PDB file of C-alpha atoms in Angstrom:
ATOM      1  CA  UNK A   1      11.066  -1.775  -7.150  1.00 60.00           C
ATOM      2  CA  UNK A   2       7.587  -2.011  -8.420  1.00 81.00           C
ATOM      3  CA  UNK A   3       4.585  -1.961  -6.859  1.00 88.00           C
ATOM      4  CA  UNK A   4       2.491  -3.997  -9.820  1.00 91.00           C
ATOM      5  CA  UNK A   5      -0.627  -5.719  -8.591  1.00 93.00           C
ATOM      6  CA  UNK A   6      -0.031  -4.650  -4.479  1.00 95.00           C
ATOM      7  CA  UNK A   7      -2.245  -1.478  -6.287  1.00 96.00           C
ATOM      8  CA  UNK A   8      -5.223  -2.873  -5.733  1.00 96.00           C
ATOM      9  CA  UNK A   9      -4.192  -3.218  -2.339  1.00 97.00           C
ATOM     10  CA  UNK A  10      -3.009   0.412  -1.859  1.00 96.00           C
ATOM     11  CA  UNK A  11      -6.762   1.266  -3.483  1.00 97.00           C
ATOM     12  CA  UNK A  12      -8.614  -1.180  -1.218  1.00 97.00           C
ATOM     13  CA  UNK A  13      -6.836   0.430   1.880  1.00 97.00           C
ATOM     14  CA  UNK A  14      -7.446   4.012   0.720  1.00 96.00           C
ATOM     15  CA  UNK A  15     -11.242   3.392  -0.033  1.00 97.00           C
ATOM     16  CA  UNK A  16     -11.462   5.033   3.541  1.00 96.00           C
ATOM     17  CA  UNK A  17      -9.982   8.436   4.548  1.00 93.00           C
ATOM     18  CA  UNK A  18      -9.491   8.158   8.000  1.00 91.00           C
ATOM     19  CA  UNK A  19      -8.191  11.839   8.260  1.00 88.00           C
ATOM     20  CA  UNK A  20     -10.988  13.039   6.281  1.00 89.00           C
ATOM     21  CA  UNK A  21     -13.790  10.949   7.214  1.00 92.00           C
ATOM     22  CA  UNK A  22     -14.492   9.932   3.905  1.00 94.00           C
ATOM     23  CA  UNK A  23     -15.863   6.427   2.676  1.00 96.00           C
ATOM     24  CA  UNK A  24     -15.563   5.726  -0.747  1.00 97.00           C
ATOM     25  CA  UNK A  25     -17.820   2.531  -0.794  1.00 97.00           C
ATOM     26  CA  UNK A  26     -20.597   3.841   1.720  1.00 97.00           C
ATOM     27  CA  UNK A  27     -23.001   1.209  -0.079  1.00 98.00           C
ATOM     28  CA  UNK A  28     -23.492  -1.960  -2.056  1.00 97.00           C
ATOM     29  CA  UNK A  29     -23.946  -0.254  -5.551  1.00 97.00           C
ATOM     30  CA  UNK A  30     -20.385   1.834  -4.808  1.00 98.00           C
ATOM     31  CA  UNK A  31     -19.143  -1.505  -4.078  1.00 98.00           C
ATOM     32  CA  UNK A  32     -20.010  -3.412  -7.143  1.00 97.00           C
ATOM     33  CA  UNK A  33     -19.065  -0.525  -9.180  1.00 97.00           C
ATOM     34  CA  UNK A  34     -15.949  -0.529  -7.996  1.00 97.00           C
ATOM     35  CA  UNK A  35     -15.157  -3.725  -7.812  1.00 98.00           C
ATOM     36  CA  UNK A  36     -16.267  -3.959 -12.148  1.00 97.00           C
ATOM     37  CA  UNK A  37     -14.068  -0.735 -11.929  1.00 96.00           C
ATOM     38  CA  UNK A  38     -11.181  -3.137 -11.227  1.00 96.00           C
ATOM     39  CA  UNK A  39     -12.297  -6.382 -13.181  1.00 95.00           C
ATOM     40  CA  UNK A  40     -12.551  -8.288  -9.832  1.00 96.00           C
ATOM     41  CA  UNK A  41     -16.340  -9.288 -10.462  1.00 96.00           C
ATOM     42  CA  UNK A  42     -18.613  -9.098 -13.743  1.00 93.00           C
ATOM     43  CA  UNK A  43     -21.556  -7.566 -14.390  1.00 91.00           C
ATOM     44  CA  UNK A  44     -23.909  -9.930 -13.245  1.00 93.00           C
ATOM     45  CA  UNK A  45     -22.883 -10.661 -10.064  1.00 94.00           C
ATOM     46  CA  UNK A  46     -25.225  -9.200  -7.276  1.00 95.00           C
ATOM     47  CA  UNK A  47     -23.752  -7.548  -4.249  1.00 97.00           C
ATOM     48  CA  UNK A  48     -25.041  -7.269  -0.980  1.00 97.00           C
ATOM     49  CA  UNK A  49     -24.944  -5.878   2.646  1.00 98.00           C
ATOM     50  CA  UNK A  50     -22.942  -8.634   3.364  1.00 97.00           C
ATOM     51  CA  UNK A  51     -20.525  -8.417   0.970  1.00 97.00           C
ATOM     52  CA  UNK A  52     -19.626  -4.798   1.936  1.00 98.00           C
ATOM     53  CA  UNK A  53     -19.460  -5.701   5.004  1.00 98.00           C
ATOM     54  CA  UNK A  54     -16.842  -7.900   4.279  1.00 97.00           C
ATOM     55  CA  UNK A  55     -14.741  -6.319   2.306  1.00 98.00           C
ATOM     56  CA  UNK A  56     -14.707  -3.043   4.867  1.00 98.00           C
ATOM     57  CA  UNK A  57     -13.406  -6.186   7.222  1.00 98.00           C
ATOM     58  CA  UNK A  58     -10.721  -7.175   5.105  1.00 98.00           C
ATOM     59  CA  UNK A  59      -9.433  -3.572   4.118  1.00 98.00           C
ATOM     60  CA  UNK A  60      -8.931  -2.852   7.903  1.00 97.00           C
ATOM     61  CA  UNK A  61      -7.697  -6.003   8.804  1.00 97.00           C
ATOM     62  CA  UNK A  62      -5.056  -5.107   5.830  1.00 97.00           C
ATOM     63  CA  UNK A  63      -4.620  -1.578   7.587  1.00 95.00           C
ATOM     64  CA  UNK A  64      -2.961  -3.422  10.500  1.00 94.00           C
ATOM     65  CA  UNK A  65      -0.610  -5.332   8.746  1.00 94.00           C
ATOM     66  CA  UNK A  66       0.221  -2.571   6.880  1.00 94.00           C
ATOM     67  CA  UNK A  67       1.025  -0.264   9.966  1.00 92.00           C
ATOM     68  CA  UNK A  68       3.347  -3.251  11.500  1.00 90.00           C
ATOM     69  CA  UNK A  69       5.550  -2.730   7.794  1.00 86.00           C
ATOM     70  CA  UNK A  70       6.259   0.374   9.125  1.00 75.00           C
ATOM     71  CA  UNK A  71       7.123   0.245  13.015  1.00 71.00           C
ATOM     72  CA  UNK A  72       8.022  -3.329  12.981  1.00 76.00           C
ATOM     73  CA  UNK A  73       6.070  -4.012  15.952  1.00 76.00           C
ATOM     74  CA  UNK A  74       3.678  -6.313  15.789  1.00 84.00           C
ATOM     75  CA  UNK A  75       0.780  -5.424  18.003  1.00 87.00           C
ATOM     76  CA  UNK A  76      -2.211  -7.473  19.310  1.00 92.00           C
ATOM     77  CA  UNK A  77      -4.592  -5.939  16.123  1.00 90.00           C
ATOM     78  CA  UNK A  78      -2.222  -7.109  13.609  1.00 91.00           C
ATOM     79  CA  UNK A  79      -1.595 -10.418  15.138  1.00 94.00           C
ATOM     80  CA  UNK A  80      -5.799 -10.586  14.966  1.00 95.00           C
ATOM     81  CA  UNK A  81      -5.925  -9.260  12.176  1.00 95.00           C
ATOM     82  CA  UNK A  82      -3.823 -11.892  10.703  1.00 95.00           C
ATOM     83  CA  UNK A  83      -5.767 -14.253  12.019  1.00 96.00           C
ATOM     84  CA  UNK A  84      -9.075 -13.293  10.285  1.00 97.00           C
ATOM     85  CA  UNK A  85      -7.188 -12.976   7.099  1.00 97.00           C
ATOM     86  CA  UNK A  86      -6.401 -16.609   7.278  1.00 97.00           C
ATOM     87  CA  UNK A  87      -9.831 -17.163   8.386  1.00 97.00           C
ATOM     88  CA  UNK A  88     -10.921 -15.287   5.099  1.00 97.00           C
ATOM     89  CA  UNK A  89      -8.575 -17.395   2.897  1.00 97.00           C
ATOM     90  CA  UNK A  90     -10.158 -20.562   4.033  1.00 97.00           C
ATOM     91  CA  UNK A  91     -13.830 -18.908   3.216  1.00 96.00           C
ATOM     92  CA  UNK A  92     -12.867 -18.120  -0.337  1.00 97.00           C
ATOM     93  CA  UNK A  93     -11.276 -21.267  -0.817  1.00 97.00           C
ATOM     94  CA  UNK A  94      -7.911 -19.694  -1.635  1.00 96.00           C
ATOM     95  CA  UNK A  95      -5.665 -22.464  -3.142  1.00 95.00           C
ATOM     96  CA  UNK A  96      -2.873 -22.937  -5.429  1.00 94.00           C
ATOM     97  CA  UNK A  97      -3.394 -23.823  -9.622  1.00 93.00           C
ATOM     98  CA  UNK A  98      -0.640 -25.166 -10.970  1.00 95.00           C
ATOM     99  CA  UNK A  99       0.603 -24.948 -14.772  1.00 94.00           C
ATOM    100  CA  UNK A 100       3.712 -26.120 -16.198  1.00 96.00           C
ATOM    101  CA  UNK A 101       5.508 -22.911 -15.206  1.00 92.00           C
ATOM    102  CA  UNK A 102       4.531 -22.067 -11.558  1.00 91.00           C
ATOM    103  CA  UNK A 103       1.847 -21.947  -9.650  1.00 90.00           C
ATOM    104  CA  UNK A 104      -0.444 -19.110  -8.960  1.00 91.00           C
ATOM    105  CA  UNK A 105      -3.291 -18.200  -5.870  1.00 93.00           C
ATOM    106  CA  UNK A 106      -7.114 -18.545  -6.937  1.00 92.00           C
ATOM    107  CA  UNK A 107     -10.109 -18.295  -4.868  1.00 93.00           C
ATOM    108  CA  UNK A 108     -12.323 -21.270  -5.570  1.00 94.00           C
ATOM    109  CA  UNK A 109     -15.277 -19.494  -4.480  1.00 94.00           C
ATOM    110  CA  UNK A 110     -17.671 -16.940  -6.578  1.00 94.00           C
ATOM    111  CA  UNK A 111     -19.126 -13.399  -6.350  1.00 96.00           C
ATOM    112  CA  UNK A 112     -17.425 -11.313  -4.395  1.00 97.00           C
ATOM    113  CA  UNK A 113     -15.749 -13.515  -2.520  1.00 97.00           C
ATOM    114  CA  UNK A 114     -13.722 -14.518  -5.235  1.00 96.00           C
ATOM    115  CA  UNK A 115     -12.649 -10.831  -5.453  1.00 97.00           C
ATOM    116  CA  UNK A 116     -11.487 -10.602  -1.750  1.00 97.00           C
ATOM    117  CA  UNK A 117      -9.614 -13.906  -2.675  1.00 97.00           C
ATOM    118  CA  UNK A 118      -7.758 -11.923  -5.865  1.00 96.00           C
ATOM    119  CA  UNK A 119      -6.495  -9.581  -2.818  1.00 97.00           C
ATOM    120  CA  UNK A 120      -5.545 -12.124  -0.556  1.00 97.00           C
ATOM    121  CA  UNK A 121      -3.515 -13.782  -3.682  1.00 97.00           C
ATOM    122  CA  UNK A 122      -1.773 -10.635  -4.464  1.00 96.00           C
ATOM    123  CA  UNK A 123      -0.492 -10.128  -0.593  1.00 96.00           C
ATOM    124  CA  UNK A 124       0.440 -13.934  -0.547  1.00 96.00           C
ATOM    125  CA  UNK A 125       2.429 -13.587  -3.641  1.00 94.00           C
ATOM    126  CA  UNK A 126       3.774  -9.945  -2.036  1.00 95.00           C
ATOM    127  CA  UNK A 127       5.365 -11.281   1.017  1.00 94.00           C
ATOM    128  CA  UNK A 128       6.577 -14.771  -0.862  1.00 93.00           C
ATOM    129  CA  UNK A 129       8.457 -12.221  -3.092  1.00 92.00           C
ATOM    130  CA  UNK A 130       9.650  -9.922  -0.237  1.00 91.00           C
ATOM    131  CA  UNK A 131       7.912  -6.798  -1.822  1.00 93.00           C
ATOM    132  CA  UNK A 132       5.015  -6.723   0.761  1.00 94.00           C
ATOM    133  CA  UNK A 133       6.810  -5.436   3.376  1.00 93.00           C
ATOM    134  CA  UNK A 134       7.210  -1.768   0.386  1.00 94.00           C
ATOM    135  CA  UNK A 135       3.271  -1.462   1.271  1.00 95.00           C
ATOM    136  CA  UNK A 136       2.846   0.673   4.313  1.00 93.00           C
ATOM    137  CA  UNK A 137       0.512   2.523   6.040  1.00 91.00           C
ATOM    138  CA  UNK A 138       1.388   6.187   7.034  1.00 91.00           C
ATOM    139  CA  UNK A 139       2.885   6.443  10.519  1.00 86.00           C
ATOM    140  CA  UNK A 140       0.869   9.032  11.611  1.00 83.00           C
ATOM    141  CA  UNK A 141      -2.639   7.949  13.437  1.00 82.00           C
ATOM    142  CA  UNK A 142      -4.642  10.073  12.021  1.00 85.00           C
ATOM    143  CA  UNK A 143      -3.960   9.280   8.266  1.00 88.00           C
ATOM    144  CA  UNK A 144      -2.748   5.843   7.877  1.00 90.00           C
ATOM    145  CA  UNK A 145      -3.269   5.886   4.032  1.00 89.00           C
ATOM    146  CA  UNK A 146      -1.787   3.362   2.440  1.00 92.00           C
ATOM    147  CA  UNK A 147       1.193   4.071   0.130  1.00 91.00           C
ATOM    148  CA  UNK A 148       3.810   2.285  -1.887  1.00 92.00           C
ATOM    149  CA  UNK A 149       7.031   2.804  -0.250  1.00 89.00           C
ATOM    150  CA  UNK A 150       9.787   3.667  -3.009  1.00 88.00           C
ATOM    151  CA  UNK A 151      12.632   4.525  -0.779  1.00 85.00           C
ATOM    152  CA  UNK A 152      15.772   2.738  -1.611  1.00 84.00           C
ATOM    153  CA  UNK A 153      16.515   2.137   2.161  1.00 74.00           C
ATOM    154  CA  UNK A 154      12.351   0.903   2.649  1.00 73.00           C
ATOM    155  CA  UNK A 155      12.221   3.571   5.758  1.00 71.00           C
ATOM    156  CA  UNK A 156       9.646   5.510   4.433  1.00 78.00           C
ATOM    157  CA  UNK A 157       7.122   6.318   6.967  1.00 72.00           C
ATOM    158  CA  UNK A 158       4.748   8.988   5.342  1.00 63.00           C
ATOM    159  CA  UNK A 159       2.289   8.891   2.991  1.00 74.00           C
ATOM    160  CA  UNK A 160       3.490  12.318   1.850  1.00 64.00           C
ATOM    161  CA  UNK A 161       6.698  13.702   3.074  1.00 57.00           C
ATOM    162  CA  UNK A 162       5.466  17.392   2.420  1.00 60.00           C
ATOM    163  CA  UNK A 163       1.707  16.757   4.044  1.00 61.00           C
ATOM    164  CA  UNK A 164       2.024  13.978   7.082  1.00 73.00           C
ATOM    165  CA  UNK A 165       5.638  14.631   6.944  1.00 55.00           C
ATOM    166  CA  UNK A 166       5.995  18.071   7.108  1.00 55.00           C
ATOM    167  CA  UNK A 167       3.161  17.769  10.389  1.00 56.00           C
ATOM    168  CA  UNK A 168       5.214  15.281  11.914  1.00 58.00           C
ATOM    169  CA  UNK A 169       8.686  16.966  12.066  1.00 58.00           C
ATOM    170  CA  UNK A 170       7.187  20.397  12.357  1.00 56.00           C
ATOM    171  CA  UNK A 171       5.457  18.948  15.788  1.00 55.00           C
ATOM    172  CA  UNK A 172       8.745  17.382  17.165  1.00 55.00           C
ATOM    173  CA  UNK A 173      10.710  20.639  16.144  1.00 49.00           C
ATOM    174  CA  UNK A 174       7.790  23.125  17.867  1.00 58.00           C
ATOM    175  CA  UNK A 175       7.945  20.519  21.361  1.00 57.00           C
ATOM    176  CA  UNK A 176      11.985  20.765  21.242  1.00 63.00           C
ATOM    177  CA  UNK A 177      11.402  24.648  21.006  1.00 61.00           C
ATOM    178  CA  UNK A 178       8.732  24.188  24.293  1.00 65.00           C
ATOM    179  CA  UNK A 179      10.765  21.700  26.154  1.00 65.00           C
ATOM    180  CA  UNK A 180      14.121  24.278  25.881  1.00 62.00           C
ATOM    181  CA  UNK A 181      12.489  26.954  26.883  1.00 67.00           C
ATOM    182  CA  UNK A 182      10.894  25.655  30.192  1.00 72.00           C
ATOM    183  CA  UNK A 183      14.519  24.733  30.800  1.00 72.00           C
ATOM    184  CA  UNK A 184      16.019  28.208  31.041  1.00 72.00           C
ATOM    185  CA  UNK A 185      15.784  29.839  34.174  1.00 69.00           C
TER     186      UNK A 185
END
C-alpha cells in the first residue's frame, strides 16, 4: 500500500489545522505559492479571491468524504459534499484523454481551475483503484487531519495513535473509571 499522488490530497486537506486554528493559505499569494510549490499552476498564472475561495471549498468538501472513510456512515455533509465535487468536475471540464495504453483524468480548463481538476483526477483514479478509501480523516472532531491510513486491516482511525489516540482512549478509560465509581454504594 502506497499512498503516491492521494499526497497532494492529504496536503490540500491539512492546509487547515482545525485543532490549532491555523490556515496555511490565509491569502491569494500563499495560494499561488503553493500551488507552484506543487507544479499544479506556472508562474504566470494570476490568482485571485476567487480562486482561494474555491479551493478552501473543495478541501472541505474533501474533509467530508474523508471522515465517511473512516465511520462508514455517510452523513448529509458528505452526501453534499459529493455533490459539489461533481459540480466542480463539470466546472473544470474534467474528462478522460486517451492514449494507446489507458486513459487518464485532465481538466480542460486553465489557471487554477485546472489545478483543482489535477485533485479531482487523483481521487477519481483513488477510488477506481480501491486505494481512496486508505485516505482518512482523524476520528476525533477536533482534529480531523487528514492522514494516509497504512494499517494492514484499513481500521485506522487516528491521525496519530500517540497524540489523538492516546486522548481518545485515555478519555474512554478516565469515564469507565467515573461511571464505576458512581456505581458503588
Amino acid at each position: 500500500m502506497e499512498e503516491g499522488r492521494l499526497r497532494l490530497v492529504r496536503e490540500l486537506v491539512n492546509t487547515c489545522d482545525l485543532e490549532r486554528l491555523v490556515e496555511a493559505l490565509p491569502n491569494t499569494g500563499d495560494l499561488a505559492a503553493w500551488l507552484r510549490h506543487l507544479e499544479l499552476i506556472d508562474g504566470a498564472t494570476e490568482v485571485g479571491d476567487a480562486d482561494l475561495v474555491r479551493v478552501i471549498e473543495l478541501r472541505e468538501a474533501v474533509r467530508q468524504l474523508l471522515i465517511v472513510n473512516h465511520d462508514g456512515v455517510t452523513s448529509t455533509a458528505a452526501e453534499q459534499a459529493a455533490a459539489y465535487l461533481s459540480e466542480v468536475a463539470h466546472r473544470v471540464r474534467l474528462r478522460p484523454v486517451f492514449s494507446a495504453d489507458g486513459f487518464r483524468l485532465a481538466a480542460a480548463s486553465t489557471g487554477v481551475d485546472h489545478a483543482i481538476g489535477a485533485f479531482l483526477a487523483v481521487i477519481v483514479q483513488a477510488m477506481a483503484d480501491g486505494n481512496w478509501s486508505r485516505l482518512k480523516a482523524c476520528s476525533s472532531d477536533i482534529c480531523r487531519w487528514a492522514f494516509y491510513d497504512t494499517t494492514r486491516s484499513g481500521g485506522g482511525r487516528w491521525c496519530s495513535m500517540r497524540v489523538c489516540g492516546n486522548k481518545r482512549k485515555a478519555a474512554a478509560f478516565r469515564a469507565r473509571k467515573r461511571a464505576a465509581a458512581a456505581a458503588k454504594p
